[in-house]
PDB file of C-alpha atoms in Angstrom:
ATOM      1  CA  MET A   1     110.632 120.773 105.163  1.00  0.00           C
ATOM      2  CA  LEU A   2     109.118 117.336 105.418  1.00  0.00           C
ATOM      3  CA  SER A   3     105.385 117.058 105.107  1.00  0.00           C
ATOM      4  CA  ILE A   4     103.544 114.749 107.469  1.00  0.00           C
ATOM      5  CA  GLU A   5     100.370 113.089 106.312  1.00  0.00           C
ATOM      6  CA  PHE A   6      98.141 111.315 108.790  1.00  0.00           C
ATOM      7  CA  SER A   7      95.988 108.452 107.614  1.00  0.00           C
ATOM      8  CA  ARG A   8      93.391 106.520 109.516  1.00  0.00           C
ATOM      9  CA  THR A   9      94.097 102.833 110.109  1.00  0.00           C
ATOM     10  CA  THR A  10      91.113 100.505 110.306  1.00  0.00           C
ATOM     11  CA  ARG A  11      91.378  96.830 111.201  1.00  0.00           C
ATOM     12  CA  LEU A  12      89.181  94.810 108.829  1.00  0.00           C
ATOM     13  CA  THR A  13      89.690  91.371 110.401  1.00  0.00           C
ATOM     14  CA  PRO A  14      89.018  90.149 113.929  1.00  0.00           C
ATOM     15  CA  ARG A  15      91.864  89.329 116.294  1.00  0.00           C
ATOM     16  CA  PRO A  16      93.427  85.865 115.936  1.00  0.00           C
ATOM     17  CA  ALA A  17      91.678  82.930 117.631  1.00  0.00           C
ATOM     18  CA  LEU A  18      94.433  82.811 120.246  1.00  0.00           C
ATOM     19  CA  GLY A  19      94.590  86.627 120.449  1.00  0.00           C
ATOM     20  CA  LEU A  20      93.885  86.745 124.179  1.00  0.00           C
ATOM     21  CA  LEU A  21      96.701  84.263 124.788  1.00  0.00           C
ATOM     22  CA  TYR A  22      99.055  86.405 122.666  1.00  0.00           C
ATOM     23  CA  LEU A  23      98.025  89.528 124.591  1.00  0.00           C
ATOM     24  CA  VAL A  24      98.620  87.826 127.953  1.00  0.00           C
ATOM     25  CA  GLY A  25     101.999  86.616 126.647  1.00  0.00           C
ATOM     26  CA  THR A  26     102.888  90.167 125.637  1.00  0.00           C
ATOM     27  CA  VAL A  27     101.985  91.580 129.049  1.00  0.00           C
ATOM     28  CA  LEU A  28     103.751  88.831 131.010  1.00  0.00           C
ATOM     29  CA  SER A  29     106.880  89.081 128.848  1.00  0.00           C
ATOM     30  CA  ALA A  30     106.950  92.852 129.255  1.00  0.00           C
ATOM     31  CA  LEU A  31     106.550  92.609 133.033  1.00  0.00           C
ATOM     32  CA  LEU A  32     109.245  89.953 133.367  1.00  0.00           C
ATOM     33  CA  LEU A  33     111.560  91.903 131.055  1.00  0.00           C
ATOM     34  CA  GLY A  34     111.005  95.027 133.152  1.00  0.00           C
ATOM     35  CA  ALA A  35     111.782  93.100 136.340  1.00  0.00           C
ATOM     36  CA  THR A  36     114.916  91.678 134.713  1.00  0.00           C
ATOM     37  CA  LEU A  37     116.121  95.116 133.634  1.00  0.00           C
ATOM     38  CA  VAL A  38     115.455  96.612 137.087  1.00  0.00           C
ATOM     39  CA  ASP A  39     117.600  93.908 138.657  1.00  0.00           C
ATOM     40  CA  ARG A  40     121.232  95.015 138.836  1.00  0.00           C
ATOM     41  CA  ARG A  41     122.560  91.673 137.654  1.00  0.00           C
ATOM     42  CA  ILE A  42     121.411  91.413 134.041  1.00  0.00           C
ATOM     43  CA  ASP A  43     121.836  87.894 132.720  1.00  0.00           C
ATOM     44  CA  PRO A  44     121.793  88.011 128.884  1.00  0.00           C
ATOM     45  CA  LEU A  45     120.075  84.648 128.266  1.00  0.00           C
ATOM     46  CA  PRO A  46     116.777  85.378 130.102  1.00  0.00           C
ATOM     47  CA  THR A  47     116.766  88.946 128.780  1.00  0.00           C
ATOM     48  CA  ILE A  48     117.146  87.835 125.168  1.00  0.00           C
ATOM     49  CA  THR A  49     114.560  85.085 125.654  1.00  0.00           C
ATOM     50  CA  LEU A  50     112.038  87.512 127.134  1.00  0.00           C
ATOM     51  CA  MET A  51     112.677  90.009 124.315  1.00  0.00           C
ATOM     52  CA  ALA A  52     112.027  87.265 121.747  1.00  0.00           C
ATOM     53  CA  LEU A  53     108.824  86.215 123.530  1.00  0.00           C
ATOM     54  CA  LEU A  54     107.651  89.815 123.752  1.00  0.00           C
ATOM     55  CA  VAL A  55     108.262  90.545 120.070  1.00  0.00           C
ATOM     56  CA  GLY A  56     106.765  87.213 118.967  1.00  0.00           C
ATOM     57  CA  ALA A  57     103.601  87.531 121.038  1.00  0.00           C
ATOM     58  CA  GLN A  58     103.057  91.123 119.885  1.00  0.00           C
ATOM     59  CA  ALA A  59     103.601  90.171 116.221  1.00  0.00           C
ATOM     60  CA  LEU A  60     101.104  87.313 116.478  1.00  0.00           C
ATOM     61  CA  TYR A  61      98.560  89.583 118.195  1.00  0.00           C
ATOM     62  CA  GLN A  62      98.836  92.286 115.502  1.00  0.00           C
ATOM     63  CA  GLN A  63      98.374  89.992 112.475  1.00  0.00           C
ATOM     64  CA  GLY A  64      95.431  90.710 110.207  1.00  0.00           C
ATOM     65  CA  ILE A  65      94.247  92.910 107.347  1.00  0.00           C
ATOM     66  CA  TYR A  66      94.208  96.663 107.854  1.00  0.00           C
ATOM     67  CA  LEU A  67      92.956  99.530 105.705  1.00  0.00           C
ATOM     68  CA  VAL A  68      95.487 102.368 105.763  1.00  0.00           C
ATOM     69  CA  GLY A  69      94.330 105.282 103.652  1.00  0.00           C
ATOM     70  CA  ASP A  70      93.986 103.909 100.101  1.00  0.00           C
ATOM     71  CA  GLN A  71      96.011 100.757 100.759  1.00  0.00           C
ATOM     72  CA  LEU A  72      95.450  97.334 102.256  1.00  0.00           C
ATOM     73  CA  LEU A  73      98.075  96.209 104.733  1.00  0.00           C
ATOM     74  CA  LEU A  74      98.374  92.419 105.087  1.00  0.00           C
ATOM     75  CA  ARG A  75     100.203  91.980 108.376  1.00  0.00           C
ATOM     76  CA  ARG A  76     101.635  88.554 109.229  1.00  0.00           C
ATOM     77  CA  PRO A  77     103.966  87.691 112.110  1.00  0.00           C
ATOM     78  CA  LEU A  78     107.125  87.866 109.983  1.00  0.00           C
ATOM     79  CA  SER A  79     106.074  90.034 107.043  1.00  0.00           C
ATOM     80  CA  ARG A  80     103.928  92.895 105.836  1.00  0.00           C
ATOM     81  CA  THR A  81     102.483  93.333 102.376  1.00  0.00           C
ATOM     82  CA  THR A  82     100.979  96.571 101.136  1.00  0.00           C
ATOM     83  CA  VAL A  83      98.468  96.459  98.281  1.00  0.00           C
ATOM     84  CA  PRO A  84      97.165  99.744  96.813  1.00  0.00           C
ATOM     85  CA  LEU A  85      93.389  99.579  96.390  1.00  0.00           C
ATOM     86  CA  ALA A  86      93.712 101.217  92.973  1.00  0.00           C
ATOM     87  CA  ASN A  87      95.873  98.237  91.901  1.00  0.00           C
ATOM     88  CA  LEU A  88      93.319  95.673  93.109  1.00  0.00           C
ATOM     89  CA  ARG A  89      91.253  94.004  90.385  1.00  0.00           C
ATOM     90  CA  ALA A  90      89.177  91.520  92.393  1.00  0.00           C
ATOM     91  CA  VAL A  91      88.682  90.026  95.846  1.00  0.00           C
ATOM     92  CA  TYR A  92      87.360  86.499  96.134  1.00  0.00           C
ATOM     93  CA  ILE A  93      87.171  83.371  98.288  1.00  0.00           C
ATOM     94  CA  ARG A  94      88.894  80.242  97.030  1.00  0.00           C
ATOM     95  CA  PRO A  95      89.214  76.796  98.627  1.00  0.00           C
ATOM     96  CA  LEU A  96      92.691  75.333  98.969  1.00  0.00           C
ATOM     97  CA  PRO A  97      93.238  72.458  96.495  1.00  0.00           C
ATOM     98  CA  ALA A  98      94.595  70.075  99.147  1.00  0.00           C
ATOM     99  CA  ARG A  99      91.925  70.968 101.718  1.00  0.00           C
ATOM    100  CA  PRO A 100      88.561  71.893 100.168  1.00  0.00           C
ATOM    101  CA  GLN A 101      87.007  72.523 103.604  1.00  0.00           C
ATOM    102  CA  ARG A 102      89.498  75.367 104.148  1.00  0.00           C
ATOM    103  CA  ARG A 103      88.714  78.575 102.256  1.00  0.00           C
ATOM    104  CA  LEU A 104      91.001  81.606 102.143  1.00  0.00           C
ATOM    105  CA  LEU A 105      90.623  85.159 100.947  1.00  0.00           C
ATOM    106  CA  HIS A 106      92.515  85.921  97.724  1.00  0.00           C
ATOM    107  CA  LEU A 107      93.349  89.281  96.145  1.00  0.00           C
ATOM    108  CA  GLU A 108      93.850  89.621  92.386  1.00  0.00           C
ATOM    109  CA  LEU A 109      96.030  92.541  91.320  1.00  0.00           C
ATOM    110  CA  ALA A 110      95.724  94.508  88.076  1.00  0.00           C
ATOM    111  CA  ASP A 111      98.713  92.674  86.559  1.00  0.00           C
ATOM    112  CA  GLY A 112      97.051  89.273  87.128  1.00  0.00           C
ATOM    113  CA  THR A 113      99.037  88.312  90.235  1.00  0.00           C
ATOM    114  CA  VAL A 114      96.984  86.471  92.862  1.00  0.00           C
ATOM    115  CA  VAL A 115      97.897  87.116  96.492  1.00  0.00           C
ATOM    116  CA  ARG A 116      96.673  84.495  98.969  1.00  0.00           C
ATOM    117  CA  THR A 117      95.958  86.053 102.348  1.00  0.00           C
ATOM    118  CA  HIS A 118      96.003  84.388 105.764  1.00  0.00           C
ATOM    119  CA  VAL A 119      92.325  85.070 106.485  1.00  0.00           C
ATOM    120  CA  GLY A 120      89.837  82.292 106.011  1.00  0.00           C
ATOM    121  CA  VAL A 121      87.480  79.602 107.167  1.00  0.00           C
ATOM    122  CA  THR A 122      89.331  76.760 108.833  1.00  0.00           C
ATOM    123  CA  GLY A 123      88.454  74.145 111.417  1.00  0.00           C
ATOM    124  CA  SER A 124      91.789  74.063 113.209  1.00  0.00           C
ATOM    125  CA  LEU A 125      92.257  76.304 116.227  1.00  0.00           C
ATOM    126  CA  PHE A 126      96.033  76.247 115.743  1.00  0.00           C
ATOM    127  CA  SER A 127      95.932  77.199 112.065  1.00  0.00           C
ATOM    128  CA  PRO A 128      98.068  80.213 111.147  1.00  0.00           C
ATOM    129  CA  ALA A 129      95.052  81.687 109.372  1.00  0.00           C
ATOM    130  CA  ILE A 130      92.848  84.293 111.022  1.00  0.00           C
ATOM    131  CA  ARG A 131      89.724  82.242 111.633  1.00  0.00           C
ATOM    132  CA  VAL A 132      86.403  83.747 110.579  1.00  0.00           C
ATOM    133  CA  THR A 133      83.005  82.331 109.742  1.00  0.00           C
ATOM    134  CA  PHE A 134      81.993  82.091 106.112  1.00  0.00           C
ATOM    135  CA  ASP A 135      79.500  84.948 106.592  1.00  0.00           C
ATOM    136  CA  GLN A 136      82.246  87.153 108.046  1.00  0.00           C
ATOM    137  CA  LEU A 137      84.494  86.269 105.116  1.00  0.00           C
ATOM    138  CA  VAL A 138      81.785  87.225 102.623  1.00  0.00           C
ATOM    139  CA  ALA A 139      81.235  90.510 104.496  1.00  0.00           C
ATOM    140  CA  LEU A 140      85.001  91.163 104.400  1.00  0.00           C
ATOM    141  CA  VAL A 141      85.011  90.646 100.624  1.00  0.00           C
ATOM    142  CA  GLY A 142      82.158  93.150 100.335  1.00  0.00           C
ATOM    143  CA  THR A 143      83.941  95.690 102.553  1.00  0.00           C
ATOM    144  CA  ILE A 144      87.217  95.482 100.628  1.00  0.00           C
ATOM    145  CA  ASP A 145      85.371  95.610  97.299  1.00  0.00           C
ATOM    146  CA  GLY A 146      83.426  98.681  98.442  1.00  0.00           C
ATOM    147  CA  HIS A 147      86.640 100.490  99.402  1.00  0.00           C
ATOM    148  CA  ARG A 148      88.231  99.427  96.103  1.00  0.00           C
ATOM    149  CA  ARG A 149      85.304 100.839  94.104  1.00  0.00           C
ATOM    150  CA  ARG A 150      85.362 104.075  96.102  1.00  0.00           C
ATOM    151  CA  VAL A 151      89.082 104.547  95.421  1.00  0.00           C
ATOM    152  CA  GLY A 152      88.613 103.576  91.771  1.00  0.00           C
ATOM    153  CA  GLY A 153      85.718 106.048  91.488  1.00  0.00           C
ATOM    154  CA  HIS A 154      87.860 108.894  92.841  1.00  0.00           C
ATOM    155  CA  ALA A 155      90.696 108.066  90.468  1.00  0.00           C
ATOM    156  CA  GLY A 156      88.334 108.002  87.484  1.00  0.00           C
ATOM    157  CA  ALA A 157      86.636 111.253  88.525  1.00  0.00           C
ATOM    158  CA  MET A 158      89.935 113.116  88.826  1.00  0.00           C
ATOM    159  CA  GLU A 159      91.187 112.179  85.358  1.00  0.00           C
ATOM    160  CA  PRO A 160      90.394 114.732  82.589  1.00  0.00           C
TER     161      PRO A 160
END
């Protein structure tokens, strides 16, 4: 028999800057898709277009960093990356070399790999990064580091 384990998902980042626009796009696409499917004459081009708009708007609205159990989930529009907190060595803020005014959150794994996230301080409204203030970014680093230490403390306490 399969065992089912429920874990609590917590969103650590705010919604994207254009999150309300993405949500409205999701609702409008869903309504128009529903109206298209109710119509007896289903034309494939508008149906496929509305499906693409619906999926795209929902993916953009859901992007961010989530805490799922003992793992961080980095959700982007076209990809998802899962990082176990026990495998996380450090969390820090680093400016981009080409644009020093833009700072992004970086995760350093136990094997030395650095993962650049899409959360940071940027001036552009249309940047693909989740826009936060510098204070919010520092608080996010503290939150992730606190969860990492808690998970690391449990792992160390359970070892003989």
